[in-house]
Tab-separated table of C-alpha atoms in Angstrom:
chain	number	residue	atom	x	y	z
A	542	MET	CA	-19.968	1.983	0.857
A	543	GLN	CA	-20.352	0.839	4.446
A	544	LEU	CA	-18.639	-2.163	5.992
A	545	SER	CA	-20.784	-4.485	8.074
A	546	PRO	CA	-20.035	-5.148	11.758
A	547	ASP	CA	-18.793	-8.610	10.773
A	548	GLN	CA	-16.374	-7.127	8.226
A	549	LEU	CA	-15.041	-4.630	10.737
A	550	ALA	CA	-14.631	-7.387	13.313
A	551	GLU	CA	-12.695	-9.486	10.796
A	552	TYR	CA	-10.381	-6.557	10.071
A	553	ARG	CA	-9.751	-5.958	13.779
A	554	ARG	CA	-9.109	-9.656	14.405
A	555	THR	CA	-6.924	-10.585	11.426
A	556	GLY	CA	-5.500	-7.223	10.340
A	557	LEU	CA	-6.891	-7.482	6.815
A	558	LEU	CA	-10.134	-7.537	4.869
A	559	VAL	CA	-10.657	-8.516	1.226
A	560	VAL	CA	-13.487	-7.146	-0.943
A	561	HIS	CA	-13.657	-8.793	-4.364
A	562	SER	CA	-14.464	-6.925	-7.599
A	563	LEU	CA	-15.068	-3.571	-5.908
A	564	PHE	CA	-14.164	-1.744	-9.137
A	565	LYS	CA	-15.540	-2.448	-12.598
A	566	PRO	CA	-13.336	-3.611	-15.505
A	567	ALA	CA	-13.680	-0.235	-17.260
A	568	GLU	CA	-12.478	1.555	-14.141
A	569	VAL	CA	-9.511	-0.786	-13.750
A	570	GLU	CA	-8.652	-0.257	-17.410
A	571	ALA	CA	-8.670	3.521	-16.927
A	572	LEU	CA	-6.449	3.241	-13.847
A	573	SER	CA	-4.077	0.851	-15.646
A	574	ASP	CA	-3.763	3.202	-18.608
A	575	ALA	CA	-3.100	6.110	-16.251
A	576	PHE	CA	-0.405	4.095	-14.519
A	577	ASP	CA	1.245	3.178	-17.830
A	578	ALA	CA	1.357	6.866	-18.715
A	579	ASP	CA	2.729	7.828	-15.300
A	580	CYS	CA	5.500	5.228	-15.613
A	581	LEU	CA	6.873	7.309	-18.493
A	582	VAL	CA	7.253	10.442	-16.350
A	583	PRO	CA	10.924	10.717	-15.346
A	584	GLY	CA	11.861	11.603	-11.810
A	585	PRO	CA	12.835	10.205	-8.422
A	586	GLN	CA	9.242	9.044	-7.806
A	587	ARG	CA	9.882	6.209	-10.248
A	588	ILE	CA	11.780	3.304	-8.634
A	589	LEU	CA	13.450	0.834	-10.992
A	590	GLU	CA	14.311	-2.808	-10.428
A	591	GLU	CA	17.969	-3.646	-10.036
A	592	GLY	CA	19.477	-3.380	-13.499
A	593	GLY	CA	17.589	-0.193	-14.288
A	594	GLN	CA	15.025	-1.506	-16.770
A	595	ALA	CA	11.646	-2.523	-15.346
A	596	VAL	CA	9.706	-0.241	-12.990
A	597	ARG	CA	9.567	-1.559	-9.398
A	598	ALA	CA	7.306	1.134	-7.951
A	599	VAL	CA	5.901	4.575	-8.683
A	600	TYR	CA	4.942	7.044	-5.946
A	601	ALA	CA	2.422	9.899	-5.696
A	602	SER	CA	0.557	9.230	-8.941
A	603	HIS	CA	-2.462	10.961	-7.393
A	604	ASP	CA	-0.530	14.250	-7.662
A	605	ARG	CA	-0.105	13.823	-11.432
A	606	ARG	CA	-3.120	11.896	-12.709
A	607	ARG	CA	-6.770	12.844	-12.234
A	608	GLU	CA	-7.879	9.209	-12.179
A	609	PHE	CA	-5.891	8.582	-9.012
A	610	ALA	CA	-6.809	11.922	-7.433
A	611	THR	CA	-10.431	10.838	-7.835
A	612	LEU	CA	-9.747	7.307	-6.620
A	613	VAL	CA	-8.401	8.358	-3.207
A	614	ARG	CA	-11.657	10.236	-2.516
A	615	THR	CA	-14.139	7.629	-3.727
A	616	PRO	CA	-16.587	6.536	-1.013
A	617	ARG	CA	-15.763	2.925	-1.871
A	618	LEU	CA	-12.299	3.372	-0.325
A	619	LEU	CA	-12.442	6.468	1.860
A	620	GLY	CA	-15.730	5.344	3.425
A	621	PRO	CA	-14.419	2.048	4.844
A	622	ALA	CA	-11.144	3.739	5.815
A	623	ARG	CA	-13.111	6.252	7.885
A	624	GLN	CA	-15.006	3.433	9.574
A	625	MET	CA	-11.730	1.769	10.478
A	626	MET	CA	-9.980	4.953	11.645
A	627	SER	CA	-11.680	8.361	11.818
A	628	ASP	CA	-13.398	10.961	9.609
A	629	ARG	CA	-10.242	13.084	9.335
A	630	LEU	CA	-7.924	11.211	6.986
A	631	TYR	CA	-5.350	12.353	4.445
A	632	ILE	CA	-2.986	10.630	2.035
A	633	TYR	CA	0.193	9.724	3.840
A	634	GLN	CA	1.526	7.684	0.924
A	635	PHE	CA	0.388	6.586	-2.523
A	636	LYS	CA	2.346	4.044	-4.519
A	637	ILE	CA	1.914	1.415	-7.189
A	638	ASN	CA	4.098	-1.670	-6.940
A	639	ALA	CA	4.612	-2.753	-10.518
A	640	LYS	CA	5.726	-6.357	-10.265
A	641	PRO	CA	6.246	-7.137	-13.966
A	642	ALA	CA	6.051	-10.526	-15.629
A	643	PHE	CA	9.190	-12.679	-15.682
A	644	GLY	CA	11.186	-10.688	-13.180
A	645	GLY	CA	9.238	-8.701	-10.628
A	646	ASP	CA	11.406	-9.064	-7.524
A	647	LYS	CA	10.341	-10.081	-4.028
A	648	TRP	CA	9.253	-7.715	-1.277
A	649	ALA	CA	10.815	-8.851	2.006
A	650	TRP	CA	8.811	-9.700	5.128
A	651	HIS	CA	8.176	-6.431	6.962
A	652	GLN	CA	5.786	-4.157	8.851
A	653	ASP	CA	4.906	-0.860	7.170
A	654	TYR	CA	4.596	1.214	10.317
A	655	LEU	CA	8.138	0.355	11.357
A	656	ALA	CA	9.443	2.005	8.185
A	657	TRP	CA	7.391	5.117	8.810
A	658	ARG	CA	8.368	5.404	12.448
A	659	LEU	CA	12.075	5.046	11.664
A	660	ALA	CA	12.127	7.274	8.585
A	661	ASP	CA	9.472	9.870	9.425
A	662	ASN	CA	9.022	9.703	13.220
A	663	LEU	CA	5.353	8.930	12.691
A	664	PRO	CA	3.823	9.000	16.185
A	665	ALA	CA	1.404	6.047	16.063
A	666	PRO	CA	0.148	3.289	13.736
A	667	ARG	CA	-3.069	5.172	13.026
A	668	GLN	CA	-3.215	4.291	9.329
A	669	VAL	CA	-5.054	1.919	7.055
A	670	ASN	CA	-3.566	0.582	3.831
A	671	VAL	CA	-5.811	-0.013	0.836
A	672	GLY	CA	-4.445	-2.313	-1.866
A	673	LEU	CA	-6.234	-2.325	-5.233
A	674	PHE	CA	-5.496	-5.105	-7.748
A	675	LEU	CA	-4.787	-3.630	-11.191
A	676	ASP	CA	-4.341	-7.190	-12.492
A	677	GLU	CA	-5.863	-10.515	-11.620
A	678	VAL	CA	-3.879	-11.905	-8.702
A	679	THR	CA	-3.224	-15.648	-8.672
A	680	GLU	CA	-0.849	-18.031	-6.926
A	681	PHE	CA	1.513	-17.646	-9.883
A	682	ASN	CA	2.292	-13.924	-10.171
A	683	GLY	CA	3.793	-13.095	-6.778
A	684	PRO	CA	0.743	-12.297	-4.619
A	685	LEU	CA	1.010	-10.605	-1.249
A	686	ILE	CA	1.313	-12.976	1.707
A	687	PHE	CA	0.079	-11.908	5.153
A	688	ILE	CA	0.500	-13.295	8.649
A	689	PRO	CA	-3.051	-12.811	9.981
A	690	GLY	CA	-3.168	-11.510	13.530
A	691	SER	CA	0.488	-10.423	13.516
A	692	HIS	CA	-0.602	-6.782	13.803
A	693	ARG	CA	-1.319	-7.470	17.477
A	694	ALA	CA	2.333	-8.369	18.172
A	695	GLY	CA	3.508	-4.746	18.128
A	696	GLN	CA	6.769	-3.671	16.538
A	697	LEU	CA	8.971	-6.639	15.776
A	698	ARG	CA	12.099	-4.675	14.890
A	699	ASP	CA	13.446	-1.284	15.947
A	700	PHE	CA	16.276	-0.488	13.536
A	701	ARG	CA	17.134	-0.118	9.851
A	702	ASN	CA	20.005	-1.816	8.043
A	703	ALA	CA	23.138	0.287	7.723
A	704	SER	CA	23.248	-0.288	3.957
A	705	ALA	CA	20.177	0.824	1.986
A	706	ARG	CA	18.866	-0.974	-1.081
A	707	SER	CA	17.541	2.290	-2.518
A	708	GLU	CA	18.284	5.958	-1.980
A	709	GLN	CA	14.798	6.915	-3.224
A	710	HIS	CA	12.671	5.154	-0.612
A	711	LEU	CA	12.943	2.815	2.358
A	712	ASP	CA	12.819	-0.635	0.780
A	713	PRO	CA	11.408	-3.565	2.823
A	714	ASP	CA	14.790	-5.273	2.486
A	715	ASP	CA	16.146	-2.595	4.850
A	716	ILE	CA	13.784	-3.602	7.663
A	717	ALA	CA	13.221	-7.285	6.892
A	718	LEU	CA	12.315	-9.607	9.754
A	719	ARG	CA	14.642	-12.459	10.687
A	720	PRO	CA	13.910	-16.059	9.589
A	721	GLU	CA	13.501	-17.200	13.197
A	722	GLN	CA	10.937	-14.438	13.802
A	723	MET	CA	8.997	-15.479	10.729
A	724	SER	CA	9.054	-19.149	11.665
A	725	GLU	CA	7.600	-18.348	15.070
A	726	LEU	CA	4.933	-16.034	13.649
A	727	VAL	CA	3.849	-18.515	10.979
A	728	ASP	CA	3.748	-21.331	13.513
A	729	ARG	CA	1.448	-19.218	15.671
A	730	HIS	CA	-0.742	-17.516	13.050
A	731	GLY	CA	-0.323	-19.272	9.706
A	732	MET	CA	-0.238	-17.468	6.356
A	733	VAL	CA	-2.870	-16.197	3.937
A	734	SER	CA	-2.473	-14.931	0.387
A	735	PRO	CA	-5.515	-13.069	-0.960
A	736	LYS	CA	-6.216	-13.578	-4.641
A	737	GLY	CA	-8.929	-12.391	-6.958
A	738	PRO	CA	-9.878	-10.540	-10.119
A	739	ALA	CA	-8.598	-7.111	-11.051
A	740	GLY	CA	-10.614	-4.473	-9.212
A	741	SER	CA	-10.530	-6.351	-5.909
A	742	VAL	CA	-9.328	-4.543	-2.777
A	743	ILE	CA	-7.436	-5.484	0.399
A	744	PHE	CA	-7.650	-3.285	3.484
A	745	PHE	CA	-4.717	-4.054	5.790
A	746	ASP	CA	-3.290	-2.836	9.073
A	747	PRO	CA	0.031	-0.902	9.091
A	748	GLU	CA	1.545	-3.370	11.566
A	749	ILE	CA	0.554	-6.649	9.912
A	750	VAL	CA	3.571	-8.651	8.697
A	751	HIS	CA	3.534	-9.169	4.947
A	752	GLY	CA	5.741	-9.727	1.903
A	753	SER	CA	5.691	-11.363	-1.514
A	754	ALA	CA	7.758	-13.703	-3.671
A	755	PRO	CA	9.253	-12.903	-7.095
A	756	ASN	CA	6.968	-13.053	-10.111
A	757	MET	CA	8.157	-15.931	-12.301
A	758	SER	CA	4.966	-15.998	-14.361
A	759	PRO	CA	4.152	-14.351	-17.711
A	760	PHE	CA	1.483	-12.273	-15.939
A	761	ALA	CA	2.074	-8.848	-14.375
A	762	ARG	CA	0.925	-8.149	-10.797
A	763	ARG	CA	0.434	-4.418	-10.374
A	764	LEU	CA	-0.778	-3.421	-6.920
A	765	LEU	CA	-1.903	0.106	-6.061
A	766	ILE	CA	-1.552	0.978	-2.371
A	767	ILE	CA	-3.132	4.009	-0.714
A	768	THR	CA	-2.176	4.733	2.884
A	769	TYR	CA	-4.656	6.885	4.766
A	770	ASN	CA	-3.389	8.504	7.975
A	771	GLU	CA	-5.205	10.489	10.639
A	772	SER	CA	-4.648	14.223	10.210
A	773	VAL	CA	-3.645	14.632	13.870
A	774	ASN	CA	-1.030	11.899	13.485
A	775	GLU	CA	1.254	13.681	11.045
A	776	PRO	CA	4.966	12.779	10.974
A	777	ARG	CA	7.442	14.709	13.090
A	778	PRO	CA	10.782	14.230	11.335
A	779	LEU	CA	13.831	14.746	13.496
A	780	GLY	CA	15.889	15.934	10.532
A	781	GLU	CA	15.260	16.678	6.871
A	782	PRO	CA	11.845	15.240	5.941
A	783	ARG	CA	11.651	12.648	3.238
A	784	PRO	CA	10.604	13.858	-0.236
A	785	SER	CA	6.957	14.773	-0.740
A	786	TYR	CA	6.508	12.023	-3.317
A	787	VAL	CA	7.158	9.474	-0.531
A	788	VAL	CA	5.405	11.233	2.368
A	789	GLY	CA	2.425	13.469	1.642
A	790	ARG	CA	2.638	17.026	2.966
A	791	ASP	CA	-1.028	18.002	2.695
A	792	THR	CA	-2.760	16.843	5.881
A	793	THR	CA	-6.119	18.445	5.031
A	794	PRO	CA	-8.839	15.846	5.686
A	795	LEU	CA	-10.193	14.352	2.473
A	796	GLU	CA	-13.776	14.826	1.354
A	797	PHE	CA	-15.757	12.323	-0.683
A	798	SER	CA	-15.870	12.624	-4.467
A	799	ASP	CA	-18.422	10.973	-6.730
A	800	GLU	CA	-16.507	11.850	-9.896
A	801	PRO	CA	-16.405	8.770	-12.137
A	802	ILE	CA	-13.195	6.864	-12.709
A	803	ASP	CA	-13.207	6.186	-16.429
A	804	MET	CA	-11.461	7.054	-19.672
A	805	ARG	CA	-13.492	10.226	-20.240
A	806	VAL	CA	-11.996	12.036	-17.228
A	807	GLY	CA	-8.393	10.998	-17.808
A	808	GLY	CA	-5.443	13.332	-17.971
A	809	ALA	CA	-3.044	15.186	-15.788
A	810	VAL	CA	-4.145	16.924	-12.589
């Protein structure tokens, strides 16, 4: 898959690009089933909502499930990511935000790169995020909201809250932007909230401001997010590095894979 010059220009200008129905229903079903199975694997990579019942997020599924290991190398995702960044990309982070029906909590307004700079001493915002809809995303089930063009404002915060919401990862609540900042940004840039069928994809910049509201609907909103980082831009932690399920250790540049993503190739890696 190759992005057109107009698509690349849109990404540079707004900080995001939406491609609808990039994956077929059978592929989404295979990925959803793999995620359901991975949610049952105990360990610190599984983040629970407050109250300890529903899953809030799961990290590093590509290390445990073949479907996701194949997904990160598919030309449909890695190809555009290379166009946006460089040919030498690796998986910095892989997570699935599992906003369940009737209770998936909000994700505070934040910039991803700020978290990575503070927690991992990541040198530069040389990443691209790829968000894959595992469910249809509508106005009802807590879709992502972006401030288009906000990626050009640089870092809008330079510290982390003293009290952490989670000991397992850096939650957006810990680096949330102030209401007055958000009012100014929205007044200047507006807001957009991409929606679409399962299998659609959002490419978004690591510095674009984004968040989402709680899911009050009876429909789940599971969002898979792959973060590709340039191999020469690896983190340089000042102390003990964060766990490998949060920050990938293998910086070997990824190669394309044409292995199909379907039920027949399922199973553990």
